PDB file of C-alpha atoms in Angstrom:
ATOM      1  CA  MET X   1    -138.323 -64.041 -90.776  1.00 91.00           C
ATOM      2  CA  GLY X   2    -138.591 -61.919 -87.668  1.00 97.00           C
ATOM      3  CA  ILE X   3    -139.532 -62.418 -84.027  1.00 98.00           C
ATOM      4  CA  VAL X   4    -141.901 -60.068 -82.173  1.00 98.00           C
ATOM      5  CA  LYS X   5    -139.987 -58.635 -79.197  1.00 98.00           C
ATOM      6  CA  ALA X   6    -142.674 -56.210 -77.921  1.00 98.00           C
ATOM      7  CA  VAL X   7    -146.362 -55.426 -78.491  1.00 98.00           C
ATOM      8  CA  CYS X   8    -147.075 -51.849 -77.407  1.00 97.00           C
ATOM      9  CA  THR X   9    -150.206 -49.726 -77.105  1.00 97.00           C
ATOM     10  CA  SER X  10    -151.240 -46.390 -75.651  1.00 94.00           C
ATOM     11  CA  GLU X  11    -154.667 -45.201 -74.604  1.00 92.00           C
ATOM     12  CA  LYS X  12    -154.058 -41.594 -75.654  1.00 88.00           C
ATOM     13  CA  LYS X  13    -152.383 -40.033 -78.699  1.00 83.00           C
ATOM     14  CA  GLY X  14    -149.205 -38.085 -78.033  1.00 73.00           C
ATOM     15  CA  THR X  15    -148.031 -40.401 -75.251  1.00 78.00           C
ATOM     16  CA  VAL X  16    -145.456 -43.188 -75.275  1.00 83.00           C
ATOM     17  CA  LYS X  17    -146.723 -46.713 -75.719  1.00 92.00           C
ATOM     18  CA  LYS X  18    -146.246 -49.491 -73.156  1.00 95.00           C
ATOM     19  CA  ASN X  19    -145.381 -53.108 -73.858  1.00 97.00           C
ATOM     20  CA  VAL X  20    -148.567 -55.069 -73.103  1.00 98.00           C
ATOM     21  CA  GLY X  21    -147.124 -58.380 -74.333  1.00 98.00           C
ATOM     22  CA  LYS X  22    -150.065 -59.343 -76.543  1.00 98.00           C
ATOM     23  CA  ALA X  23    -152.945 -57.777 -78.439  1.00 98.00           C
ATOM     24  CA  VAL X  24    -155.500 -58.340 -81.179  1.00 98.00           C
ATOM     25  CA  PHE X  25    -155.353 -56.890 -84.688  1.00 98.00           C
ATOM     26  CA  LEU X  26    -158.736 -55.850 -86.081  1.00 98.00           C
ATOM     27  CA  GLU X  27    -159.041 -55.803 -89.854  1.00 98.00           C
ATOM     28  CA  ASN X  28    -158.926 -52.260 -91.268  1.00 97.00           C
ATOM     29  CA  HIS X  29    -158.550 -50.845 -87.750  1.00 97.00           C
ATOM     30  CA  GLY X  30    -155.279 -51.695 -85.969  1.00 97.00           C
ATOM     31  CA  LEU X  31    -154.536 -52.972 -82.476  1.00 97.00           C
ATOM     32  CA  VAL X  32    -157.437 -53.161 -80.045  1.00 97.00           C
ATOM     33  CA  GLY X  33    -156.895 -50.603 -77.278  1.00 95.00           C
ATOM     34  CA  ASP X  34    -154.410 -48.429 -79.161  1.00 97.00           C
ATOM     35  CA  ALA X  35    -155.190 -44.740 -79.590  1.00 93.00           C
ATOM     36  CA  HIS X  36    -153.745 -44.673 -83.125  1.00 89.00           C
ATOM     37  CA  ALA X  37    -156.011 -47.420 -84.464  1.00 94.00           C
ATOM     38  CA  GLY X  38    -158.649 -46.359 -86.978  1.00 94.00           C
ATOM     39  CA  THR X  39    -159.651 -46.438 -90.615  1.00 93.00           C
ATOM     40  CA  TRP X  40    -156.519 -44.884 -92.071  1.00 93.00           C
ATOM     41  CA  HIS X  41    -153.196 -46.011 -93.574  1.00 93.00           C
ATOM     42  CA  ARG X  42    -151.124 -45.814 -90.340  1.00 91.00           C
ATOM     43  CA  GLN X  43    -153.008 -48.330 -88.196  1.00 96.00           C
ATOM     44  CA  VAL X  44    -149.901 -50.097 -86.865  1.00 97.00           C
ATOM     45  CA  SER X  45    -146.356 -48.773 -86.416  1.00 94.00           C
ATOM     46  CA  LEU X  46    -143.353 -51.091 -86.580  1.00 95.00           C
ATOM     47  CA  LEU X  47    -139.716 -50.667 -85.648  1.00 94.00           C
ATOM     48  CA  SER X  48    -136.775 -53.025 -85.953  1.00 95.00           C
ATOM     49  CA  TRP X  49    -135.332 -54.184 -82.624  1.00 96.00           C
ATOM     50  CA  GLU X  50    -131.826 -53.864 -84.073  1.00 96.00           C
ATOM     51  CA  LYS X  51    -132.387 -50.157 -84.815  1.00 93.00           C
ATOM     52  CA  ILE X  52    -133.501 -49.561 -81.215  1.00 92.00           C
ATOM     53  CA  GLU X  53    -130.430 -51.413 -79.918  1.00 94.00           C
ATOM     54  CA  ALA X  54    -128.154 -49.280 -82.126  1.00 90.00           C
ATOM     55  CA  PHE X  55    -129.828 -46.165 -80.709  1.00 86.00           C
ATOM     56  CA  LYS X  56    -129.259 -47.462 -77.155  1.00 89.00           C
ATOM     57  CA  ALA X  57    -125.581 -47.940 -78.022  1.00 90.00           C
ATOM     58  CA  LEU X  58    -125.382 -44.138 -78.291  1.00 84.00           C
ATOM     59  CA  GLY X  59    -125.929 -44.073 -74.527  1.00 85.00           C
ATOM     60  CA  VAL X  60    -129.654 -43.396 -74.565  1.00 81.00           C
ATOM     61  CA  SER X  61    -131.964 -45.336 -72.271  1.00 85.00           C
ATOM     62  CA  VAL X  62    -135.253 -46.122 -74.017  1.00 87.00           C
ATOM     63  CA  ASP X  63    -138.016 -48.628 -73.336  1.00 91.00           C
ATOM     64  CA  ASP X  64    -140.214 -50.512 -75.792  1.00 93.00           C
ATOM     65  CA  GLY X  65    -142.877 -48.123 -77.058  1.00 91.00           C
ATOM     66  CA  ASP X  66    -140.936 -44.912 -76.366  1.00 86.00           C
ATOM     67  CA  PHE X  67    -140.772 -44.142 -80.100  1.00 84.00           C
ATOM     68  CA  GLY X  68    -144.532 -44.694 -80.443  1.00 84.00           C
ATOM     69  CA  GLU X  69    -144.108 -48.095 -82.079  1.00 91.00           C
ATOM     70  CA  ASN X  70    -146.735 -50.825 -81.760  1.00 96.00           C
ATOM     71  CA  LEU X  71    -144.464 -53.711 -82.704  1.00 97.00           C
ATOM     72  CA  VAL X  72    -140.767 -54.178 -82.081  1.00 97.00           C
ATOM     73  CA  VAL X  73    -139.491 -56.987 -84.315  1.00 98.00           C
ATOM     74  CA  SER X  74    -136.051 -58.573 -84.473  1.00 98.00           C
ATOM     75  CA  GLY X  75    -134.735 -59.798 -87.813  1.00 97.00           C
ATOM     76  CA  VAL X  76    -136.632 -57.484 -90.194  1.00 96.00           C
ATOM     77  CA  ASP X  77    -135.171 -54.220 -91.527  1.00 94.00           C
ATOM     78  CA  PHE X  78    -138.534 -52.569 -92.188  1.00 92.00           C
ATOM     79  CA  ALA X  79    -137.256 -49.299 -93.653  1.00 88.00           C
ATOM     80  CA  ARG X  80    -135.480 -51.198 -96.462  1.00 91.00           C
ATOM     81  CA  LEU X  81    -138.636 -52.978 -97.675  1.00 93.00           C
ATOM     82  CA  PRO X  82    -140.805 -51.585-100.480  1.00 93.00           C
ATOM     83  CA  LEU X  83    -144.301 -50.255 -99.920  1.00 94.00           C
ATOM     84  CA  GLY X  84    -146.817 -53.041-100.351  1.00 95.00           C
ATOM     85  CA  SER X  85    -144.752 -55.628 -98.485  1.00 95.00           C
ATOM     86  CA  ILE X  86    -147.035 -58.043 -96.644  1.00 97.00           C
ATOM     87  CA  PHE X  87    -146.271 -59.187 -93.104  1.00 97.00           C
ATOM     88  CA  GLN X  88    -147.885 -62.259 -91.588  1.00 97.00           C
ATOM     89  CA  ILE X  89    -148.017 -62.902 -87.844  1.00 98.00           C
ATOM     90  CA  GLY X  90    -150.053 -66.016 -87.145  1.00 94.00           C
ATOM     91  CA  ASP X  91    -153.394 -65.475 -88.868  1.00 95.00           C
ATOM     92  CA  ALA X  92    -152.960 -61.694 -89.080  1.00 98.00           C
ATOM     93  CA  LYS X  93    -151.699 -59.912 -92.189  1.00 97.00           C
ATOM     94  CA  LEU X  94    -150.443 -56.341 -92.488  1.00 97.00           C
ATOM     95  CA  VAL X  95    -149.469 -54.345 -95.570  1.00 97.00           C
ATOM     96  CA  LEU X  96    -146.676 -51.757 -95.457  1.00 96.00           C
ATOM     97  CA  THR X  97    -148.186 -48.359 -96.315  1.00 96.00           C
ATOM     98  CA  GLN X  98    -145.631 -45.736 -95.213  1.00 94.00           C
ATOM     99  CA  ILE X  99    -141.924 -45.561 -94.450  1.00 90.00           C
ATOM    100  CA  GLY X 100    -140.842 -42.971 -91.895  1.00 83.00           C
ATOM    101  CA  LYS X 101    -142.731 -39.981 -90.567  1.00 73.00           C
ATOM    102  CA  GLU X 102    -142.058 -36.530 -89.302  1.00 69.00           C
ATOM    103  CA  CYS X 103    -141.325 -36.554 -85.601  1.00 65.00           C
ATOM    104  CA  HIS X 104    -143.961 -34.943 -83.370  1.00 58.00           C
ATOM    105  CA  HIS X 105    -143.036 -31.476 -82.205  1.00 61.00           C
ATOM    106  CA  GLY X 106    -141.824 -31.959 -78.691  1.00 58.00           C
ATOM    107  CA  CYS X 107    -141.062 -35.690 -79.106  1.00 62.00           C
ATOM    108  CA  ALA X 108    -139.615 -36.728 -75.736  1.00 61.00           C
ATOM    109  CA  ILE X 109    -136.804 -38.752 -77.317  1.00 61.00           C
ATOM    110  CA  ALA X 110    -135.787 -35.966 -79.719  1.00 65.00           C
ATOM    111  CA  GLN X 111    -135.794 -33.475 -76.841  1.00 65.00           C
ATOM    112  CA  ALA X 112    -133.625 -35.732 -74.699  1.00 60.00           C
ATOM    113  CA  VAL X 113    -131.001 -36.687 -77.293  1.00 57.00           C
ATOM    114  CA  GLY X 114    -131.495 -34.334 -80.215  1.00 62.00           C
ATOM    115  CA  LYS X 115    -132.839 -36.919 -82.664  1.00 67.00           C
ATOM    116  CA  CYS X 116    -135.394 -39.674 -83.147  1.00 71.00           C
ATOM    117  CA  ILE X 117    -135.263 -42.810 -85.301  1.00 73.00           C
ATOM    118  CA  MET X 118    -138.905 -42.909 -86.424  1.00 73.00           C
ATOM    119  CA  PRO X 119    -138.417 -40.444 -89.330  1.00 70.00           C
ATOM    120  CA  THR X 120    -136.055 -42.871 -91.073  1.00 76.00           C
ATOM    121  CA  GLU X 121    -136.563 -46.300 -89.466  1.00 82.00           C
ATOM    122  CA  GLY X 122    -140.199 -46.464 -88.364  1.00 83.00           C
ATOM    123  CA  VAL X 123    -142.802 -47.836 -90.748  1.00 94.00           C
ATOM    124  CA  PHE X 124    -146.572 -48.050 -90.806  1.00 94.00           C
ATOM    125  CA  ALA X 125    -148.979 -50.710 -91.920  1.00 97.00           C
ATOM    126  CA  LYS X 126    -152.653 -51.340 -92.432  1.00 98.00           C
ATOM    127  CA  VAL X 127    -154.313 -54.496 -91.065  1.00 98.00           C
ATOM    128  CA  ILE X 128    -155.690 -56.500 -94.003  1.00 97.00           C
ATOM    129  CA  LYS X 129    -156.569 -59.577 -91.915  1.00 98.00           C
ATOM    130  CA  GLY X 130    -157.174 -59.624 -88.181  1.00 98.00           C
ATOM    131  CA  GLY X 131    -155.675 -61.964 -85.610  1.00 98.00           C
ATOM    132  CA  LYS X 132    -153.756 -62.188 -82.372  1.00 98.00           C
ATOM    133  CA  VAL X 133    -150.145 -61.141 -81.768  1.00 98.00           C
ATOM    134  CA  LYS X 134    -147.875 -61.770 -78.795  1.00 98.00           C
ATOM    135  CA  VAL X 135    -144.219 -61.459 -77.849  1.00 98.00           C
ATOM    136  CA  GLY X 136    -142.295 -64.385 -79.336  1.00 98.00           C
ATOM    137  CA  ASP X 137    -144.511 -64.769 -82.426  1.00 98.00           C
ATOM    138  CA  ARG X 138    -142.861 -65.193 -85.809  1.00 98.00           C
ATOM    139  CA  MET X 139    -143.319 -62.517 -88.461  1.00 98.00           C
ATOM    140  CA  GLU X 140    -142.818 -63.415 -92.091  1.00 97.00           C
ATOM    141  CA  VAL X 141    -142.514 -61.090 -95.059  1.00 93.00           C
ATOM    142  CA  ILE X 142    -144.657 -63.030 -97.520  1.00 82.00           C
ATOM    143  CA  THR X 143    -144.569 -60.669-100.518  1.00 67.00           C
ATOM    144  CA  GLU X 144    -143.039 -57.406-101.634  1.00 53.00           C
ATOM    145  CA  ASP X 145    -145.451 -56.050-104.244  1.00 52.00           C
ATOM    146  CA  GLU X 146    -145.475 -52.254-104.520  1.00 43.00           C
ATOM    147  CA  HIS X 147    -148.670 -52.263-106.593  1.00 43.00           C
ATOM    148  CA  GLU X 148    -150.656 -53.913-103.797  1.00 48.00           C
ATOM    149  CA  ALA X 149    -150.158 -50.913-101.473  1.00 45.00           C
ATOM    150  CA  ASP X 150    -151.581 -48.587-104.128  1.00 45.00           C
ATOM    151  CA  THR X 151    -154.841 -50.556-104.257  1.00 43.00           C
ATOM    152  CA  LEU X 152    -155.505 -50.736-100.504  1.00 46.00           C
TER     153      LEU X 152
END
């Protein structure tokens, strides 16, 4: 089980996200008000709070959303889960569709410190059931079925 530490959105692609504290997941779309929402497999980005804290321990000052993540969650090591894992937050359900991604050319974090954690630690999910999310909500991994991701 994990705990949501930040809910972040951005109005424009290519910019850092800001912690807005709460949002609404729309089925097969993503977070309302986020520029990366849409009908594709990377509707929501997730990053483990522990991975951000380890990065900060290197002496780098980062805020929630600086890596482009929608959700920061404590207690879940997302990059170690198989594709198809299902996450439940309240009524909402997400399915893990991608692990890692190539960093944007000119990523502000990579420019500042020479590396970024999204290529290895960030994951992406598709919203399979809508609902609300807010800081402090519990996130549960309710299944880890690789086949399910292939059918969505």
